[in-house]
CSV table of C-alpha atoms and ligand atoms in Angstrom, one decimal:
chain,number,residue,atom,x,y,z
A,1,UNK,CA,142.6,-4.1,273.5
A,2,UNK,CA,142.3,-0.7,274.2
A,3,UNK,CA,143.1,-0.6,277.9
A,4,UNK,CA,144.9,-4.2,277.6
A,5,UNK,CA,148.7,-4.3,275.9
A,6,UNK,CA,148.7,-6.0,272.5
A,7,UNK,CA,149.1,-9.5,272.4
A,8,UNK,CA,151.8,-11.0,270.8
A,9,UNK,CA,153.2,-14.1,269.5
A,10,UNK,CA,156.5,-14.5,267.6
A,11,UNK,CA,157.8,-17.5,265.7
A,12,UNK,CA,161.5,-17.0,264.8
A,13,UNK,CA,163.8,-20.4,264.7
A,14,UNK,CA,166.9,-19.1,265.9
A,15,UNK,CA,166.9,-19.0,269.5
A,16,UNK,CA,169.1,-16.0,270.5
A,17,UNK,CA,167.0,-13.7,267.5
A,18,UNK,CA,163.9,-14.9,269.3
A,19,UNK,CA,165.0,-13.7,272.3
A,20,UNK,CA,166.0,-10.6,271.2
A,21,UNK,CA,162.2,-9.7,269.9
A,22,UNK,CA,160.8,-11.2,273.3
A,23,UNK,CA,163.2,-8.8,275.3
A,24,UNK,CA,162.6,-5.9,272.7
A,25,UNK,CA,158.3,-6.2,272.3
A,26,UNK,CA,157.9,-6.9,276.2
A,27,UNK,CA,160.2,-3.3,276.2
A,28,UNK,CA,157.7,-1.6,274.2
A,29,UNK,CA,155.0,-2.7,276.6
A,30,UNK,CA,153.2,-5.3,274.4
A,31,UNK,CA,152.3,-8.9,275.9
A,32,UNK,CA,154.5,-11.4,273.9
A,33,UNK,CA,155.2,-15.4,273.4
A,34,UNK,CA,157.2,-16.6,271.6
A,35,UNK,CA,157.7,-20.4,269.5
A,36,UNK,CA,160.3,-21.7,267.2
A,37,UNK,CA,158.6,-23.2,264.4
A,38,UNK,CA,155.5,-23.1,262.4
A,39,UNK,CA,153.8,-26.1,263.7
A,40,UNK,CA,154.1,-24.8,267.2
A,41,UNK,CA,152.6,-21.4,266.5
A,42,UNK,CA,149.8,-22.9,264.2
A,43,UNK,CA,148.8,-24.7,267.6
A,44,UNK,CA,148.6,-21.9,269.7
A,45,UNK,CA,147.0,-19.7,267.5
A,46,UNK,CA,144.4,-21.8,267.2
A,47,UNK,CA,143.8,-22.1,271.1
A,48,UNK,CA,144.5,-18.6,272.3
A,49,UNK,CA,143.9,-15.1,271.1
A,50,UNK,CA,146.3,-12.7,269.6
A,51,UNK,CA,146.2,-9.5,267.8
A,52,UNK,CA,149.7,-9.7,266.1
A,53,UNK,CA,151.8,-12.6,264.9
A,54,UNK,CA,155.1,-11.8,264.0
A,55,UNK,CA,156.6,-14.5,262.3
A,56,UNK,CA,160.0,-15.1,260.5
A,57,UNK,CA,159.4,-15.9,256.5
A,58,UNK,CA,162.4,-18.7,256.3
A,59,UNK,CA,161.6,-21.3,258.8
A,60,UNK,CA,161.8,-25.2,258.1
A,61,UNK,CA,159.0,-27.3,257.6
A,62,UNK,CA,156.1,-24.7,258.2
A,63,UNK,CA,156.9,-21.2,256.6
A,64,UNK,CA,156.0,-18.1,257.5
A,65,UNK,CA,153.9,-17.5,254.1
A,66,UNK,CA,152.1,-20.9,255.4
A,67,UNK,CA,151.7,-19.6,258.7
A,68,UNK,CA,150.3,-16.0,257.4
A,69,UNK,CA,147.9,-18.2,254.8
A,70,UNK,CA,146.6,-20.0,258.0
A,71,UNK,CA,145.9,-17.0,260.0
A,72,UNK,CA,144.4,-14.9,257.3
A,73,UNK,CA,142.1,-17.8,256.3
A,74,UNK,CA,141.4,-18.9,260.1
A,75,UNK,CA,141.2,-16.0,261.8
A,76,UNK,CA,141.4,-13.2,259.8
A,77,UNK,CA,141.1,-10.4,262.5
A,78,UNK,CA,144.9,-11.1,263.7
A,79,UNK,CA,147.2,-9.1,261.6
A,80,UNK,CA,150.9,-10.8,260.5
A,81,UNK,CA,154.0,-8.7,260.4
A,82,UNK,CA,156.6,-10.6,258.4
A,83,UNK,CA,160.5,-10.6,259.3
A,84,UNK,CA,162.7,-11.1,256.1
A,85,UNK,CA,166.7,-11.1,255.4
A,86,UNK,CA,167.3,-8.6,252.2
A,87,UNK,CA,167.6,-12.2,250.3
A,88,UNK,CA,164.2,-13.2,250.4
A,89,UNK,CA,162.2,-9.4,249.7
A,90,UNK,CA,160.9,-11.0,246.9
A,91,UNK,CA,158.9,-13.7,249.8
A,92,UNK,CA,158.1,-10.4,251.8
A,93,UNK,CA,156.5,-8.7,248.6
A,94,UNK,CA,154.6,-11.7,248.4
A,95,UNK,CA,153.3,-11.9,252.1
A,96,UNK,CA,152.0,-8.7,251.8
A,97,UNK,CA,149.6,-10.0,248.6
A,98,UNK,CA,148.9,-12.6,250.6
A,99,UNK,CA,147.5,-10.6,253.6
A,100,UNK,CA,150.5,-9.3,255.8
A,101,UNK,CA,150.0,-6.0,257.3
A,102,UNK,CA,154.0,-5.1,256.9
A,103,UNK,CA,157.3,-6.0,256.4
A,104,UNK,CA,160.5,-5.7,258.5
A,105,UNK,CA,164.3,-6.9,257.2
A,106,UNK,CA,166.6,-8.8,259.0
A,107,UNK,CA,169.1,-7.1,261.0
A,108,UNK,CA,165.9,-5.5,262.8
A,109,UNK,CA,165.8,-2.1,263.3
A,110,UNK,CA,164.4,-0.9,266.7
A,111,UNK,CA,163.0,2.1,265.7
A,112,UNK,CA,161.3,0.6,262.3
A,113,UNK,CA,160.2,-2.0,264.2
A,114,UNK,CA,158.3,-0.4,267.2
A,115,UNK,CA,156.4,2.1,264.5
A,116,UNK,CA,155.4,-1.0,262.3
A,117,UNK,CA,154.0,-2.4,265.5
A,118,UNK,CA,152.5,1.0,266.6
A,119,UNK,CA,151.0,1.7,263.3
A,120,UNK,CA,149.5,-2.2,263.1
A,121,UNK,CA,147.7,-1.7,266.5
A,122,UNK,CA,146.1,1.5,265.4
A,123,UNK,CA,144.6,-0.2,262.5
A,124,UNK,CA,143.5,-3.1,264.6
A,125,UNK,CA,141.8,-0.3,267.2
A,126,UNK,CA,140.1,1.4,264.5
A,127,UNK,CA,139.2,-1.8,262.5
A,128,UNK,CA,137.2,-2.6,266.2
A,129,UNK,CA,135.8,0.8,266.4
A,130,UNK,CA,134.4,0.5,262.6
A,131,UNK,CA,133.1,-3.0,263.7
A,132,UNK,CA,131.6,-1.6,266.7
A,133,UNK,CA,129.9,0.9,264.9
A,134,UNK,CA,128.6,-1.5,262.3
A,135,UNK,CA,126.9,-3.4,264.9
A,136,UNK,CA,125.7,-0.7,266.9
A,137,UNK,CA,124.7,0.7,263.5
A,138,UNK,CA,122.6,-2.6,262.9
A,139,UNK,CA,121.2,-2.8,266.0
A,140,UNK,CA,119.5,0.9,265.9
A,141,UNK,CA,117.8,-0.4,262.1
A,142,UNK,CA,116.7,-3.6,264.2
A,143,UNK,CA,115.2,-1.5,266.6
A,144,UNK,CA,114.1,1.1,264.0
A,145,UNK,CA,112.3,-1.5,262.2
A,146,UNK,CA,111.0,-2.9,265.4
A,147,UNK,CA,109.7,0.1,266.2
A,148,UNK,CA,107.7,0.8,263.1
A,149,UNK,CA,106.6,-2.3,262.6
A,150,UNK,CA,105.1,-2.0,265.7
A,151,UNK,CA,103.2,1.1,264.7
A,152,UNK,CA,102.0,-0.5,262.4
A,153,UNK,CA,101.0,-3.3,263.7
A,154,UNK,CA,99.3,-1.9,266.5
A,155,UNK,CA,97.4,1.0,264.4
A,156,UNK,CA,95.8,-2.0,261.9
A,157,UNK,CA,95.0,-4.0,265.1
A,158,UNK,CA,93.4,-0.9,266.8
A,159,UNK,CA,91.6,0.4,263.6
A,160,UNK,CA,89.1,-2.2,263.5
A,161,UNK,CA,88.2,-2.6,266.4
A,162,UNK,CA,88.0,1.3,267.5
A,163,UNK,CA,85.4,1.9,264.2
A,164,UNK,CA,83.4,-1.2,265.2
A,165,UNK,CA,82.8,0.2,269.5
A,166,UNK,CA,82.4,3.5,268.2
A,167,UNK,CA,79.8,2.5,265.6
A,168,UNK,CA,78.2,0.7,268.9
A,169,UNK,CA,78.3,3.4,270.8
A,170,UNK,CA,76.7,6.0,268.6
A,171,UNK,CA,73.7,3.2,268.1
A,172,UNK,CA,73.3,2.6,271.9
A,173,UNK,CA,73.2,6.8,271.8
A,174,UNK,CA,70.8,6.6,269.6
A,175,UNK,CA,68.3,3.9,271.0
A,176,UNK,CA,68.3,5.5,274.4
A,177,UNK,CA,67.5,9.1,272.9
A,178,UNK,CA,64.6,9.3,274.6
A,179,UNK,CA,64.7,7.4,277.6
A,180,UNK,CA,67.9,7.7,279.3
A,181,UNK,CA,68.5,8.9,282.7
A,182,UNK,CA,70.9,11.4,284.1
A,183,UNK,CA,73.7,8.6,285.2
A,184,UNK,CA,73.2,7.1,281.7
A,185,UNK,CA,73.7,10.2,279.7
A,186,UNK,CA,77.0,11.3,282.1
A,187,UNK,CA,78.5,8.0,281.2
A,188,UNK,CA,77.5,7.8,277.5
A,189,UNK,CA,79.5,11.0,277.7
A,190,UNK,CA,82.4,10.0,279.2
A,191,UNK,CA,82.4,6.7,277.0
A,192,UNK,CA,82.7,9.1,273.9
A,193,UNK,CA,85.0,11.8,275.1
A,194,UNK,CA,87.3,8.4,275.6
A,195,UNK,CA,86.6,6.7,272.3
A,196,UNK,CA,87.5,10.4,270.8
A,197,UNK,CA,91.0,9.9,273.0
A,198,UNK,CA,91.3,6.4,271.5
A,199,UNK,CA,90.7,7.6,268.0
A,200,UNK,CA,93.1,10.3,268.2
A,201,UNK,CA,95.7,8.0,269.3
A,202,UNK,CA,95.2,6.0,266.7
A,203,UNK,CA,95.1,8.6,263.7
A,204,UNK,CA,98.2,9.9,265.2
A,205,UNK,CA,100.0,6.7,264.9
A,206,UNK,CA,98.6,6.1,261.1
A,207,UNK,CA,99.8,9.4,260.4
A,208,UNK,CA,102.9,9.0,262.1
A,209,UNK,CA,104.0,5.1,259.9
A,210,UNK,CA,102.4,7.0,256.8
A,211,UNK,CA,104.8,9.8,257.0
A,212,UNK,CA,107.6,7.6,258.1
A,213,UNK,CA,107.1,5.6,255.4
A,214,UNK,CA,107.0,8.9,253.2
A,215,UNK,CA,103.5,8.2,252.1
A,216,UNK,CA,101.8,11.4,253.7
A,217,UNK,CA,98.9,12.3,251.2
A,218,UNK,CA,97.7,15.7,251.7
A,219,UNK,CA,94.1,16.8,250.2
A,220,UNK,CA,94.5,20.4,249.7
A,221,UNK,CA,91.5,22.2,249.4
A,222,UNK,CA,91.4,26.1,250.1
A,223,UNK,CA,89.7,27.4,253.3
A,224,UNK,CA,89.6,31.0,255.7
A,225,UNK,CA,92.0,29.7,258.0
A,226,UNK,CA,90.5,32.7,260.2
A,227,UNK,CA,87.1,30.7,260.4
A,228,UNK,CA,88.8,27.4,261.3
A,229,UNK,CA,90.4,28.9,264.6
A,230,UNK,CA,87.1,30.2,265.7
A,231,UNK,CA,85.5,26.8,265.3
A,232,UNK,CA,88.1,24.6,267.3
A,233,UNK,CA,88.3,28.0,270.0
A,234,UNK,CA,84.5,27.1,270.1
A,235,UNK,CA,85.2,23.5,270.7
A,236,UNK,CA,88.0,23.7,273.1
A,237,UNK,CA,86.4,26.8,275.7
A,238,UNK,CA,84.6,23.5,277.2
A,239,UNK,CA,87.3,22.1,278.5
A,240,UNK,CA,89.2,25.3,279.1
A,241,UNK,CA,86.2,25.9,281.2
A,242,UNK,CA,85.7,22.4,283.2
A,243,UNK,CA,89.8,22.8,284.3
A,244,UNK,CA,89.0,27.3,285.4
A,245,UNK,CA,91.1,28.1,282.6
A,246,UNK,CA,90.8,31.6,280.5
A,247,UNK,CA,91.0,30.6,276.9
A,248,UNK,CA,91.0,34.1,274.3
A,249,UNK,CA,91.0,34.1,271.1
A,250,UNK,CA,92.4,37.9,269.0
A,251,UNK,CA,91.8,38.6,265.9
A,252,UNK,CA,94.4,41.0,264.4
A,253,UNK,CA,93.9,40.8,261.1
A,254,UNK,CA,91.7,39.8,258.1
A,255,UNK,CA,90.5,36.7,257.0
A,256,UNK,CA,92.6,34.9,254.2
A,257,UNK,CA,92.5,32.2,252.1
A,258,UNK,CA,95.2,29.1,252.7
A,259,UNK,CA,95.0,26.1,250.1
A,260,UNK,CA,95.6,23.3,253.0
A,261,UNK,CA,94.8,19.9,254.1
A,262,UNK,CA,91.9,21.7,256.3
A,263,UNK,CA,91.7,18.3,258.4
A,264,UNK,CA,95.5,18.2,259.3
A,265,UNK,CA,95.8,21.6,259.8
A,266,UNK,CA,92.3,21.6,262.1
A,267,UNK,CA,94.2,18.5,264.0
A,268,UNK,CA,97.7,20.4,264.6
A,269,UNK,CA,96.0,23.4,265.5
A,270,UNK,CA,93.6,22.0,268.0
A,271,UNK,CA,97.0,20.2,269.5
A,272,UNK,CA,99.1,23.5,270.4
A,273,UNK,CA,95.6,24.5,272.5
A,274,UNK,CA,94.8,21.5,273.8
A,275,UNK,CA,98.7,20.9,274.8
A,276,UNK,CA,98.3,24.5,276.2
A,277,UNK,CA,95.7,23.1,278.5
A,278,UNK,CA,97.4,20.3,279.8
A,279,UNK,CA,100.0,22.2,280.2
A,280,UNK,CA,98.6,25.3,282.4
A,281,UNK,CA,97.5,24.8,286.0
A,282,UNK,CA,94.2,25.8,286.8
A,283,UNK,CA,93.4,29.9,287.2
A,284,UNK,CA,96.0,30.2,284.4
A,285,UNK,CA,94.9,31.6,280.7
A,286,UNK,CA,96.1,31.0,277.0
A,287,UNK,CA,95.8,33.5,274.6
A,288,UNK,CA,95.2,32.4,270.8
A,289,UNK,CA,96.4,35.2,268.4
A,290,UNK,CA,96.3,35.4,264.5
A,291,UNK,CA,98.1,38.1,262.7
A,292,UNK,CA,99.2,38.6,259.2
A,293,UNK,CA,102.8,39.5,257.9
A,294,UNK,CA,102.1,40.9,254.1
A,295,UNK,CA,105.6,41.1,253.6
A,296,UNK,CA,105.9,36.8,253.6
A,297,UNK,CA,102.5,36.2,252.9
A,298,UNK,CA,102.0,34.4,256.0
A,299,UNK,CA,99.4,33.9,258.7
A,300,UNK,CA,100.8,33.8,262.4
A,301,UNK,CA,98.8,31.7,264.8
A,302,UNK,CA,100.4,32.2,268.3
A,303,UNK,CA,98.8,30.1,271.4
A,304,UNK,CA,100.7,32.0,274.4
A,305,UNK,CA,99.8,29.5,277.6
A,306,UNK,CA,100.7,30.8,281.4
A,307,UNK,CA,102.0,26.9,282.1
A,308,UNK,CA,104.9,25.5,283.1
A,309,UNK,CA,107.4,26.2,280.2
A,310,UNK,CA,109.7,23.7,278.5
A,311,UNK,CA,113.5,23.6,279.8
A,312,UNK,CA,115.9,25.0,277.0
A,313,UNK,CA,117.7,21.9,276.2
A,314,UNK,CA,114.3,19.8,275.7
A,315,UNK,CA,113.0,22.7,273.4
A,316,UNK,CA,114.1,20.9,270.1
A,317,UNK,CA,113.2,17.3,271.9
A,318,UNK,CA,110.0,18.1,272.0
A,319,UNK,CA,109.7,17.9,268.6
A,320,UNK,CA,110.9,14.1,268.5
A,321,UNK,CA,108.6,11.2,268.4
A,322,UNK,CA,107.3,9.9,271.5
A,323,UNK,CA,109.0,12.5,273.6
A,324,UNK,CA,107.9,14.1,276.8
A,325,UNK,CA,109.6,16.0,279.5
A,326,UNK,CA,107.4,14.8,281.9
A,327,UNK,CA,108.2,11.1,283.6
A,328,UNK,CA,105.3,9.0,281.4
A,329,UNK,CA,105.1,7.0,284.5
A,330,UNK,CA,102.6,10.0,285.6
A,331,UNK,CA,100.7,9.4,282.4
A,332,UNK,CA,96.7,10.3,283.2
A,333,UNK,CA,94.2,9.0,280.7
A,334,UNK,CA,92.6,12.3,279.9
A,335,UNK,CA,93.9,14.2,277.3
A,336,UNK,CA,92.6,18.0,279.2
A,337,UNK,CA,93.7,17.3,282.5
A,338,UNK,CA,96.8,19.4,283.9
A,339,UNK,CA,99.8,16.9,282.9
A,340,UNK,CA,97.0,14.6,281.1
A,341,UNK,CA,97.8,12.1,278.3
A,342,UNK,CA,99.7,11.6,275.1
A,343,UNK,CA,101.8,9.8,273.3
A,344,UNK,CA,104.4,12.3,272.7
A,345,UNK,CA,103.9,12.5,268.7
A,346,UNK,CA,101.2,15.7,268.6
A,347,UNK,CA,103.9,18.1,268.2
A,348,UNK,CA,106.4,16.1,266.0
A,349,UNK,CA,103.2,15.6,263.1
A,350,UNK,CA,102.1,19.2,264.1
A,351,UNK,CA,105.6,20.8,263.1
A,352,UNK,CA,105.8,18.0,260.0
A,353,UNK,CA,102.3,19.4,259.0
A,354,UNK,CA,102.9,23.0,259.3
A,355,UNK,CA,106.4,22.3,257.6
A,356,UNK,CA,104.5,20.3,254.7
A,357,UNK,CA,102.2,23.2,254.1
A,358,UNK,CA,105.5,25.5,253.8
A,359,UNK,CA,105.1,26.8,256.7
A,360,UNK,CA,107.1,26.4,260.4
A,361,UNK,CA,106.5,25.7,264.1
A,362,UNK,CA,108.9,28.0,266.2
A,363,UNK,CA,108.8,27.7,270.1
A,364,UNK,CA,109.8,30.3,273.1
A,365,UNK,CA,109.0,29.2,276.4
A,366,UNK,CA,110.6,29.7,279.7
A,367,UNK,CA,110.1,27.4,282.9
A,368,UNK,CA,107.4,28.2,285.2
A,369,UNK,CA,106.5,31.4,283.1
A,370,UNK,CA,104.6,29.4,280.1
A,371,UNK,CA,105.2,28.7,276.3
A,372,UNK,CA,104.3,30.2,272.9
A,373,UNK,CA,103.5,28.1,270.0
A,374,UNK,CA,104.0,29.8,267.0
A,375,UNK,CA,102.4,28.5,263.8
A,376,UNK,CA,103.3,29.7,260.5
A,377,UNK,CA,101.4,29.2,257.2
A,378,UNK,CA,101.3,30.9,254.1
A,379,UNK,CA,98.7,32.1,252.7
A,380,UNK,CA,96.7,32.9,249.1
A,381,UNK,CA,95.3,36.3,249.3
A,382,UNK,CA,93.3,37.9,252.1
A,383,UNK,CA,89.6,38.0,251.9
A,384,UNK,CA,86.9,40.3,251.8
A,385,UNK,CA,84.7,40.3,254.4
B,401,ADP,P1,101.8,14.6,274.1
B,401,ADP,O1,100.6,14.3,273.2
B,401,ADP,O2,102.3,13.4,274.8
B,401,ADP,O3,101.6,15.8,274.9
B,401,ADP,P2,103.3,16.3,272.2
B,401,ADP,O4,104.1,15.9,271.1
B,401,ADP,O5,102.1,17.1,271.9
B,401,ADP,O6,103.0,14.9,273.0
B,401,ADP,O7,104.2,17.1,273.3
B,401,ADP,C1,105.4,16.5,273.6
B,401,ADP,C2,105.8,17.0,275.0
B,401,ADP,O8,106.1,18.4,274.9
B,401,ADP,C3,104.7,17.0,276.0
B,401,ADP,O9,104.6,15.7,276.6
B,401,ADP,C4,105.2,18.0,277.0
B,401,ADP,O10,106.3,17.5,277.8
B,401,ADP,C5,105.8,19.1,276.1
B,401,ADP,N1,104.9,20.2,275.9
B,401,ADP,C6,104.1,20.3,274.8
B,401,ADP,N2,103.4,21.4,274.8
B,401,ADP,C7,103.7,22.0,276.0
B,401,ADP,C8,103.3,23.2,276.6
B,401,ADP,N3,102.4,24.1,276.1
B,401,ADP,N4,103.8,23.5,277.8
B,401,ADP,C9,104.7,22.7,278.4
B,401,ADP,N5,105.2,21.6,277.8
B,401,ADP,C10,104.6,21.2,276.7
């Protein structure tokens, strides 16, 4: 209706009265019809589509209260505007507790007449809207749920199996200690640098549906955060090194003490340098700085990349589930390639982790130039060395 005129059908017995409304609606721009009895507009309402009936109360044989209890029990979307002499106001009080949008006495009034008409069509427009809404309300929870129960699914389905080949693998690793060749060993390692993918993936999904589901479980135990960064630096200058990247870790400060969930914390970490590695072409560097600010009682853990920055207005996307800037249709399979894989949920449980711990993940980055991930997380007191 809202690019169409409003669709009208009057019943009024007298002829020349009749007329009169076809004349003075078609004026106002509306699309009107127009019967002279009850028994004639029942008929047509029930074969055609309107949005207003306007209907005189006094008719013989079918009245206009009948005809407003039809339409409100039949189809209850068309609204009914009833047309009363002064005599019969009592029958127009009751058509309104029976349903009708408004009233209008007999002789008509033009003016009162077009802004009962205007006023019914905007609560017809925004009754749609609110039903549009609704459904397009209902439809995002459909595909809400869809979408979680498909986590879910999935990471149950993958669980399993994933424990079970990686079980396998570490046996067959373990038979052949001491007799495997060269070509064995390179693809024993590339089998377990691809199950560790795999099982990333999947912890990433369980921790996703978990926190979704509000059932995130940290076990906080207190570590030297200080000592954690220099164990994943350690485990992530390998790669840094296969892809001719600089990776360098700075120290400016002392060691402190964080109460955490040491394994999440490891996990979101490891993701700001290993998305800083993706992320950089080769010859580039990252920088990984920790620093201290006494004043909040907060460690700073910067990872400044030389990579290909994050557009402005996808700086806060970024931080949604299964985003990524990049078209996934160039997805690669490795996770430490330039533009390698991912699911897009790293940084969204990264900046839930840090935010969990009290903490924050803050963001500058400019295109071509690189991006700085900034970790926050409070901590204890510092420790001695
Ligand atoms: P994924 O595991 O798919 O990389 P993330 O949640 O870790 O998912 O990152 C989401 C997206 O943010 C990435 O796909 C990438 O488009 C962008 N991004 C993350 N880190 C960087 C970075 N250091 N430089 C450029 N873009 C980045």
């Amino acid at each position: 209706m809202a690019e169409n005129p409003a669709k009208i059908l009057v019943i009024e017995d007298e002829a020349q009265v009749r007329d009169s409304y076809l004349d003075m609606f078609s004026f106002f721009g509306y699309e009107v019809e127009a019967v002279s009895n009850g028994r004639q507009g029942l008929s047509l309402i029930n074969k055609k589509d309107y949005d207003i009936v306007v209907t005189d109360l006094n008719m013989p044989e079918i009245d206009g209260i009948e005809v407003l209890q039809y339409v409100k029990k039949k189809k209850p979307f068309i609204e009914v505007i009833v047309i009363t002499g002064f005599a019969t106001l009592e029958n127009a009080i009751k058509a309104m507790k029976v349903g009708a949008f408004d009233y209008v006495t007999k002789p008509v009034d033009i003016d009162h007449v077009r802004i009962v008409l205007a006023k019914c069509i905007q609560q017809i427009k925004s009754q749609r809207e609110n039903e549009e809404l609704r459904n397009l309300n209902m439809q995002l929870k459909h595909l809400n749920e869809m979408k979680d129960k498909f986590i879910t699914i999935t990471n149950h389905e993958l669980r399993t199996p994933i424990t079970v080949l990686k079980g396998y693998l570490e046996l067959i690793d373990y038979f052949l200690e001491n007799s495997r060749s060269p070509d064995v060993n390179e693809a024993l390692e590339v089998a377990s640098e691809t199950m560790a993918e795999l099982v990333s993936i999947v912890e990433q999904m369980h921790d996703m549906s978990s926190f979704d589901y509000g059932k995130k479980k940290f076990e906080l135990m207190d570590i030297d955060i200080q000592q954690l960064l220099v164990t994943i630096y350690k485990e992530m200058k390998i790669f840094y090194e296969k892809r001719n990247i600089d990776l360098s870790l700075k120290l400016d400060g002392p060691p402190v003490l964080v109460r955490c969930d040491a394994k999440r914390i490891k996990r979101s970490i490891r993701e700001l340098i290993q998305n800083a590695l993706k992320f950089t072409p080769q010859n580039g560097s990252v920088i990984i700085t920790y620093s201290l600010n006494e004043s909040l009682k907060s460690l700073f853990i910067k990872v400044r990349d030389t990579g290909i920055g994050i557009p402005v207005d996808k700086q806060n996307l970024i931080f949604e589930p299964f985003y990524e800037v990049q078209d996934a249709i160039n997805h690669m399979s490795s996770k430490t390639e330039f533009m390698g894989g991912g699911i897009g949920l790293g940084l969204t449980l990264a900046k839930e982790v840090f935010e969990s711990h009290d903490g924050a993940l803050l963001l500058e980055s400019e295109v071509q130039k690189g991006s700085t991930f900034i970790a926050v997380i409070p901590y204890i007191r510092e420790l001695k060395k």
